[in-house]
Structures are given as C-alpha cells and as structure tokens.
Amino acid sequence: MDFHVSDLESQPGGCVPVALTLPVTASLYRMRGTDDGPPRCIALAGDIGGEVLCTIYDRRPGPCRDFAPYAALGIGDEGCARARRRHGMQPLGE
Ligand code: SF4
C-alpha cells in the first residue's frame, strides 16, 4: 500500500507510524510487507479468510481509508472483489 509522505506521523497532521513504512520516492511511502511475496502489510494481524485486524486502524494511510468504504456493510467494490478473489474468497454480495 503506497501513500503520500504527508500521511506519516512525522509530518504535520500525519499519523502513520514511520517504523512500519519504507520510502519509495521522496514523496511516496509504502507499508512494510506489501513488497513481500505474497504481499502482507506489516500492520495486518490475524488470518486472511478468518478474522483479520488492522493494528493501526485509526492511524492507517489515506488509501486504506478510501478502500472499499462500505465493506463493513457488506458492500464491496472492484478492488475489494479482486483482493478477495486473490485469496480464494467470493466477492462481497455474491
Ligand atoms: S488497512 Fe491497515 S493492514 Fe490494511 S493495508 Fe492499510 S495499514 Fe495495512
């Protein structure tokens, strides 16, 4: 998951813990683990397909806040469906 440097806790108004990130460019940062194979964000706890939890939910980057905003209501979007299929799960609502 990549996001703008302004989301980092080291920036005014930012909140993402720097220790959980890697710089990609001067203005772009990435959550550690998302380059791994298979990718897994360092902030993700639990078992995919079972119960998972973002351990920095209140401090997650902007793109995470924008991703599938209605998923908790059982309404996914195309990105959500792709991610679920990648892990052998049905898209939400199917
Ligand atoms: S929501 Fe949390 S666990 Fe998921 S990619 Fe973002 S920071 Fe990582």
Coordinates of C-alpha atoms and ligand atoms in Angstrom, one line a residue:
M1 CA 0.0 0.0 0.0
D2 CA 1.6 3.2 -1.1
F3 CA 0.7 6.7 0.2
H4 CA 1.8 10.3 0.2
V5 CA 4.5 11.3 2.6
S6 CA 2.1 13.7 4.3
D7 CA 0.3 10.8 5.9
L8 CA 3.4 10.0 8.0
E9 CA 3.3 10.8 11.7
S10 CA 6.5 12.8 11.2
Q11 CA 4.5 15.3 9.1
P12 CA 2.1 17.9 10.4
G13 CA -1.3 16.3 10.6
G14 CA 0.1 12.8 9.6
C15 CA -0.5 9.7 11.7
V16 CA 1.0 6.6 10.1
P17 CA 3.8 5.1 12.2
V18 CA 7.1 5.7 10.3
A19 CA 8.6 2.5 11.6
L20 CA 6.0 0.5 9.7
T21 CA 6.9 2.1 6.4
L22 CA 9.6 2.3 3.7
P23 CA 10.3 5.2 1.4
V24 CA 9.6 4.6 -2.3
T25 CA 10.4 8.1 -3.6
A26 CA 10.8 11.5 -1.8
S27 CA 7.0 11.9 -1.7
L28 CA 5.8 8.3 -1.7
Y29 CA 5.9 5.8 1.1
R30 CA 4.9 2.2 1.3
M31 CA 3.7 -0.1 4.2
R32 CA 6.3 -2.6 5.0
G33 CA 5.4 -6.1 3.9
T34 CA 3.5 -5.1 0.8
D35 CA 6.5 -5.8 -1.4
D36 CA 6.8 -9.4 0.0
G37 CA 5.7 -12.5 -1.8
P38 CA 2.9 -12.9 -1.0
P39 CA 2.3 -9.3 0.0
R40 CA 1.2 -8.8 3.5
C41 CA 1.1 -5.4 5.2
I42 CA 3.0 -5.4 8.5
A43 CA 0.1 -3.8 10.2
L44 CA -2.3 -6.7 9.4
A45 CA -2.9 -9.2 12.2
G46 CA -4.9 -12.4 12.0
D47 CA -5.8 -15.0 9.4
I48 CA -6.9 -13.9 5.9
G49 CA -10.2 -15.6 5.3
G50 CA -10.8 -15.9 9.0
E51 CA -10.5 -12.9 11.3
V52 CA -8.2 -10.0 10.5
L53 CA -7.5 -6.7 12.0
C54 CA -5.6 -3.6 11.1
T55 CA -3.4 -2.9 14.1
I56 CA -3.2 0.8 13.2
Y57 CA -6.8 1.3 12.0
D58 CA -7.1 4.8 13.5
R59 CA -3.7 5.7 12.0
R60 CA -3.9 4.0 8.6
P61 CA -2.9 5.8 5.4
G62 CA -5.3 7.7 3.2
P63 CA -5.6 5.0 0.5
C64 CA -6.6 2.4 3.2
R65 CA -9.3 4.8 4.4
D66 CA -10.6 5.2 0.8
F67 CA -10.5 1.4 0.1
A68 CA -13.9 -0.3 -0.1
P69 CA -15.6 2.2 2.3
Y70 CA -18.8 0.2 2.6
A71 CA -17.2 -3.2 3.1
A72 CA -18.2 -3.2 6.7
L73 CA -21.8 -3.0 5.5
G74 CA -21.3 -6.0 3.1
I75 CA -20.9 -3.8 0.1
G76 CA -17.6 -4.2 -1.8
D77 CA -16.1 -2.6 -4.8
E78 CA -13.9 -3.8 -7.7
G79 CA -10.7 -3.5 -5.7
C80 CA -12.2 -5.4 -2.8
A81 CA -13.5 -8.1 -5.1
R82 CA -10.1 -8.5 -6.7
A83 CA -8.4 -8.8 -3.3
R84 CA -10.9 -11.4 -2.1
R85 CA -10.6 -13.5 -5.3
R86 CA -6.8 -13.5 -4.9
H87 CA -7.3 -15.1 -1.5
G88 CA -9.9 -17.6 -2.8
M89 CA -12.9 -15.8 -1.3
Q90 CA -16.2 -14.7 -3.0
P91 CA -16.6 -11.0 -3.6
L92 CA -18.9 -9.4 -1.1
G93 CA -22.6 -9.6 -2.1
E94 CA -22.2 -12.7 -4.3
Ligands
SF4_1 S1 -5.7 -1.1 6.3 FE1 -4.1 -1.4 7.8 S2 -3.5 -3.6 7.5 FE2 -4.6 -2.9 5.7 S3 -3.0 -2.2 4.2 FE3 -3.8 -0.4 5.4 S4 -2.4 -0.2 7.1 FE4 -2.1 -2.2 6.3

